[in-house]
Every structure is written in C-alpha cells, then in structure tokens.
Amino acid sequence: MASLNVGNLGEYLREQRRAAELSLRQLADAAGVSNPYLSQIERGLRKPSAEVLQQVAKALRISAETLYVRAGILDEREREELETRAVILADPSINERQKNVLLQIYDSFRKENGFEPEPQPGADTDTDAGSDAVTHPHS
C-alpha cells in the first residue's frame, strides 16, 4: 500500500512541477535535493522524508500538508486541521493572545464533534490538567 501512496505522490509532484513550468533539474535545485533523487521520487521508487517534502512544497509554492497526505504521512483530516491552525497562526491582524483563544475555541468545537485536539508545541495539553490550565474568556 505504501508504494501506491509513493506512486501517487510521484505523479502528483510531476503534475505540479509541469504546471509550474519547471524542469526536474530546476525543481531539484530550488528544493535543495539531487536531480536523480527527485526523479526517483517522481517515478515512485523512493519515499521522501517529511523534510524533503516540505522543501519540495516550498519550491513548488504548494501546501506541504497536501504532499504529506499524498505520501501517507498525514490523513486528510489531519491536513485540514493543520492548515486551519496555520492560517490562524499566520494572521497578522490578530495578536498572540487572540490566536491562542481562537485555537482553544477551535479545539473545543473539534472535541465536541468527536475529534481530539492535536497537542501543540509548548502547550499543556494533558486532558485533565489542560482543562484546569486553560483560561476561558468570559465576556
């Protein structure tokens, strides 16, 4: 099954590279990987690491999470959650406290709908301690 994911990934990368009008060599240079290695990925012979996928995604100007799903590293729901979190965290119009509150609300809605929140770096996410440690805004 992993080879199917890798083949699917390779086909997708080739399509994205062609859509970006990049040669294999140009993409390899932009992503910081060797030309033969990138060729093997496109042909489904190699399964790249998440780091390599991130470099390739950046060079193609596409979502790394999309490549992670294609490679079987993430499932679709995880990708959607990560992209939602990334949009919130990248928004320059709100401050850090507001971002944290939004993420807490997002997690509570996901949990209410049967999805467990993903642990955040530096956050106390132990479910027992986390509920006590989280400050809920009361207007």
PDB file of C-alpha atoms in Angstrom:
ATOM      1  CA  MET A   1       0.000   0.000   0.000  1.00  0.00           C
ATOM      2  CA  ALA A   2       2.854   2.422   0.747  1.00  0.00           C
ATOM      3  CA  SER A   3       4.146   2.019  -2.805  1.00  0.00           C
ATOM      4  CA  LEU A   4       0.734   3.114  -4.085  1.00  0.00           C
ATOM      5  CA  ASN A   5       0.990   6.243  -1.945  1.00  0.00           C
ATOM      6  CA  VAL A   6       4.519   6.892  -3.159  1.00  0.00           C
ATOM      7  CA  GLY A   7       3.497   6.396  -6.799  1.00  0.00           C
ATOM      8  CA  ASN A   8       0.523   8.684  -6.300  1.00  0.00           C
ATOM      9  CA  LEU A   9       2.865  11.219  -4.732  1.00  0.00           C
ATOM     10  CA  GLY A  10       5.300  10.972  -7.636  1.00  0.00           C
ATOM     11  CA  GLU A  11       2.592  11.500 -10.235  1.00  0.00           C
ATOM     12  CA  TYR A  12       1.231  14.440  -8.288  1.00  0.00           C
ATOM     13  CA  LEU A  13       4.691  16.012  -7.938  1.00  0.00           C
ATOM     14  CA  ARG A  14       5.314  15.616 -11.666  1.00  0.00           C
ATOM     15  CA  GLU A  15       1.974  17.298 -12.446  1.00  0.00           C
ATOM     16  CA  GLN A  16       2.727  20.157 -10.043  1.00  0.00           C
ATOM     17  CA  ARG A  17       6.251  20.594 -11.441  1.00  0.00           C
ATOM     18  CA  ARG A  18       4.948  20.724 -15.012  1.00  0.00           C
ATOM     19  CA  ALA A  19       2.175  23.150 -14.029  1.00  0.00           C
ATOM     20  CA  ALA A  20       4.861  25.382 -12.509  1.00  0.00           C
ATOM     21  CA  GLU A  21       6.803  25.050 -15.779  1.00  0.00           C
ATOM     22  CA  LEU A  22       9.909  23.775 -14.005  1.00  0.00           C
ATOM     23  CA  SER A  23      12.323  21.173 -15.270  1.00  0.00           C
ATOM     24  CA  LEU A  24      13.276  18.329 -12.965  1.00  0.00           C
ATOM     25  CA  ARG A  25      16.701  19.939 -12.531  1.00  0.00           C
ATOM     26  CA  GLN A  26      15.209  23.362 -11.717  1.00  0.00           C
ATOM     27  CA  LEU A  27      12.927  21.900  -9.052  1.00  0.00           C
ATOM     28  CA  ALA A  28      15.747  19.805  -7.600  1.00  0.00           C
ATOM     29  CA  ASP A  29      17.938  22.910  -7.331  1.00  0.00           C
ATOM     30  CA  ALA A  30      15.149  25.013  -5.808  1.00  0.00           C
ATOM     31  CA  ALA A  31      14.304  22.283  -3.279  1.00  0.00           C
ATOM     32  CA  GLY A  32      17.921  21.529  -2.410  1.00  0.00           C
ATOM     33  CA  VAL A  33      17.771  17.854  -3.392  1.00  0.00           C
ATOM     34  CA  SER A  34      19.645  15.949  -6.067  1.00  0.00           C
ATOM     35  CA  ASN A  35      18.219  15.607  -9.540  1.00  0.00           C
ATOM     36  CA  PRO A  36      18.410  11.749  -9.503  1.00  0.00           C
ATOM     37  CA  TYR A  37      16.732  11.596  -6.086  1.00  0.00           C
ATOM     38  CA  LEU A  38      13.845  13.821  -7.219  1.00  0.00           C
ATOM     39  CA  SER A  39      13.498  11.713 -10.370  1.00  0.00           C
ATOM     40  CA  GLN A  40      13.219   8.569  -8.227  1.00  0.00           C
ATOM     41  CA  ILE A  41      10.519  10.227  -6.098  1.00  0.00           C
ATOM     42  CA  GLU A  42       8.542  11.186  -9.205  1.00  0.00           C
ATOM     43  CA  ARG A  43       8.782   7.623 -10.527  1.00  0.00           C
ATOM     44  CA  GLY A  44       7.573   6.207  -7.200  1.00  0.00           C
ATOM     45  CA  LEU A  45      10.873   4.493  -6.401  1.00  0.00           C
ATOM     46  CA  ARG A  46      11.678   6.495  -3.266  1.00  0.00           C
ATOM     47  CA  LYS A  47       9.621   7.685  -0.338  1.00  0.00           C
ATOM     48  CA  PRO A  48      10.932  11.088   0.728  1.00  0.00           C
ATOM     49  CA  SER A  49      11.080  12.311   4.300  1.00  0.00           C
ATOM     50  CA  ALA A  50       8.699  14.969   5.572  1.00  0.00           C
ATOM     51  CA  GLU A  51      11.615  17.428   5.485  1.00  0.00           C
ATOM     52  CA  VAL A  52      12.277  16.777   1.784  1.00  0.00           C
ATOM     53  CA  LEU A  53       8.560  17.059   1.038  1.00  0.00           C
ATOM     54  CA  GLN A  54       8.490  20.396   2.837  1.00  0.00           C
ATOM     55  CA  GLN A  55      11.418  21.670   0.738  1.00  0.00           C
ATOM     56  CA  VAL A  56       9.775  20.482  -2.495  1.00  0.00           C
ATOM     57  CA  ALA A  57       6.430  22.025  -1.493  1.00  0.00           C
ATOM     58  CA  LYS A  58       8.121  25.336  -0.764  1.00  0.00           C
ATOM     59  CA  ALA A  59       9.888  25.265  -4.150  1.00  0.00           C
ATOM     60  CA  LEU A  60       6.562  24.493  -5.884  1.00  0.00           C
ATOM     61  CA  ARG A  61       4.680  27.009  -3.733  1.00  0.00           C
ATOM     62  CA  ILE A  62       2.117  24.433  -2.649  1.00  0.00           C
ATOM     63  CA  SER A  63       0.975  23.128   0.732  1.00  0.00           C
ATOM     64  CA  ALA A  64       3.413  20.747   2.408  1.00  0.00           C
ATOM     65  CA  GLU A  65       0.446  19.145   4.153  1.00  0.00           C
ATOM     66  CA  THR A  66      -1.029  18.205   0.773  1.00  0.00           C
ATOM     67  CA  LEU A  67       2.199  16.352  -0.037  1.00  0.00           C
ATOM     68  CA  TYR A  68       2.162  14.693   3.400  1.00  0.00           C
ATOM     69  CA  VAL A  69      -1.333  13.342   2.660  1.00  0.00           C
ATOM     70  CA  ARG A  70      -0.219  12.092  -0.776  1.00  0.00           C
ATOM     71  CA  ALA A  71       2.785  10.385   0.826  1.00  0.00           C
ATOM     72  CA  GLY A  72       0.669   8.762   3.525  1.00  0.00           C
ATOM     73  CA  ILE A  73       2.316  10.746   6.340  1.00  0.00           C
ATOM     74  CA  LEU A  74      -0.915  12.576   7.245  1.00  0.00           C
ATOM     75  CA  ASP A  75      -4.528  11.706   6.705  1.00  0.00           C
ATOM     76  CA  GLU A  76      -6.901  14.244   5.134  1.00  0.00           C
ATOM     77  CA  ARG A  77      -8.456  15.315   8.434  1.00  0.00           C
ATOM     78  CA  GLU A  78      -5.044  15.979   9.966  1.00  0.00           C
ATOM     79  CA  ARG A  79      -4.091  18.072   6.924  1.00  0.00           C
ATOM     80  CA  GLU A  80      -7.248  20.152   7.195  1.00  0.00           C
ATOM     81  CA  GLU A  81      -6.651  20.731  10.901  1.00  0.00           C
ATOM     82  CA  LEU A  82      -3.023  21.730  10.345  1.00  0.00           C
ATOM     83  CA  GLU A  83      -3.964  24.125   7.566  1.00  0.00           C
ATOM     84  CA  THR A  84      -6.660  25.719   9.734  1.00  0.00           C
ATOM     85  CA  ARG A  85      -4.164  26.162  12.558  1.00  0.00           C
ATOM     86  CA  ALA A  86      -1.549  27.572  10.179  1.00  0.00           C
ATOM     87  CA  VAL A  87      -3.984  30.177   8.841  1.00  0.00           C
ATOM     88  CA  ILE A  88      -4.878  31.299  12.361  1.00  0.00           C
ATOM     89  CA  LEU A  89      -1.233  31.460  13.454  1.00  0.00           C
ATOM     90  CA  ALA A  90      -0.167  33.342  10.316  1.00  0.00           C
ATOM     91  CA  ASP A  91      -2.835  36.053  10.563  1.00  0.00           C
ATOM     92  CA  PRO A  92      -1.008  39.347  11.215  1.00  0.00           C
ATOM     93  CA  SER A  93      -4.224  41.174  12.153  1.00  0.00           C
ATOM     94  CA  ILE A  94      -4.622  39.394  15.499  1.00  0.00           C
ATOM     95  CA  ASN A  95      -2.233  39.191  18.434  1.00  0.00           C
ATOM     96  CA  GLU A  96      -0.795  36.065  20.068  1.00  0.00           C
ATOM     97  CA  ARG A  97      -3.350  36.007  22.878  1.00  0.00           C
ATOM     98  CA  GLN A  98      -6.196  36.207  20.350  1.00  0.00           C
ATOM     99  CA  LYS A  99      -4.618  33.432  18.281  1.00  0.00           C
ATOM    100  CA  ASN A 100      -4.380  31.210  21.356  1.00  0.00           C
ATOM    101  CA  VAL A 101      -8.027  31.894  22.259  1.00  0.00           C
ATOM    102  CA  LEU A 102      -9.134  31.060  18.713  1.00  0.00           C
ATOM    103  CA  LEU A 103      -7.164  27.805  18.793  1.00  0.00           C
ATOM    104  CA  GLN A 104      -8.702  26.897  22.164  1.00  0.00           C
ATOM    105  CA  ILE A 105     -12.193  27.521  20.782  1.00  0.00           C
ATOM    106  CA  TYR A 106     -11.349  25.522  17.644  1.00  0.00           C
ATOM    107  CA  ASP A 107     -10.113  22.622  19.807  1.00  0.00           C
ATOM    108  CA  SER A 108     -13.247  22.711  21.955  1.00  0.00           C
ATOM    109  CA  PHE A 109     -15.504  22.549  18.878  1.00  0.00           C
ATOM    110  CA  ARG A 110     -13.457  19.687  17.420  1.00  0.00           C
ATOM    111  CA  LYS A 111     -13.637  17.813  20.716  1.00  0.00           C
ATOM    112  CA  GLU A 112     -17.392  18.433  20.924  1.00  0.00           C
ATOM    113  CA  ASN A 113     -17.694  16.920  17.432  1.00  0.00           C
ATOM    114  CA  GLY A 114     -15.674  13.835  18.372  1.00  0.00           C
ATOM    115  CA  PHE A 115     -12.163  14.864  17.305  1.00  0.00           C
ATOM    116  CA  GLU A 116      -9.389  15.052  19.863  1.00  0.00           C
ATOM    117  CA  PRO A 117      -7.278  18.213  19.652  1.00  0.00           C
ATOM    118  CA  GLU A 118      -3.693  17.780  18.472  1.00  0.00           C
ATOM    119  CA  PRO A 119      -1.002  18.584  21.055  1.00  0.00           C
ATOM    120  CA  GLN A 120       0.534  21.993  20.409  1.00  0.00           C
ATOM    121  CA  PRO A 121       4.240  22.644  20.971  1.00  0.00           C
ATOM    122  CA  GLY A 122       4.790  24.306  24.320  1.00  0.00           C
ATOM    123  CA  ALA A 123       1.148  23.926  25.351  1.00  0.00           C
ATOM    124  CA  ASP A 124      -0.060  21.963  28.358  1.00  0.00           C
ATOM    125  CA  THR A 125      -2.341  19.500  26.601  1.00  0.00           C
ATOM    126  CA  ASP A 126      -2.792  16.823  29.237  1.00  0.00           C
ATOM    127  CA  THR A 127      -6.589  16.465  29.179  1.00  0.00           C
ATOM    128  CA  ASP A 128      -7.002  16.544  32.958  1.00  0.00           C
ATOM    129  CA  ALA A 129      -4.509  19.312  33.649  1.00  0.00           C
ATOM    130  CA  GLY A 130      -5.230  21.103  30.375  1.00  0.00           C
ATOM    131  CA  SER A 131      -8.839  21.808  31.236  1.00  0.00           C
ATOM    132  CA  ASP A 132      -7.741  23.412  34.508  1.00  0.00           C
ATOM    133  CA  ALA A 133      -4.869  25.300  32.910  1.00  0.00           C
ATOM    134  CA  VAL A 134      -6.851  26.758  30.014  1.00  0.00           C
ATOM    135  CA  THR A 135      -8.218  30.235  30.573  1.00  0.00           C
ATOM    136  CA  HIS A 136     -11.644  30.610  29.010  1.00  0.00           C
ATOM    137  CA  PRO A 137     -12.635  34.186  28.171  1.00  0.00           C
ATOM    138  CA  HIS A 138     -15.897  35.316  29.726  1.00  0.00           C
ATOM    139  CA  SER A 139     -17.228  38.463  28.067  1.00  0.00           C
TER     140      SER A 139
END
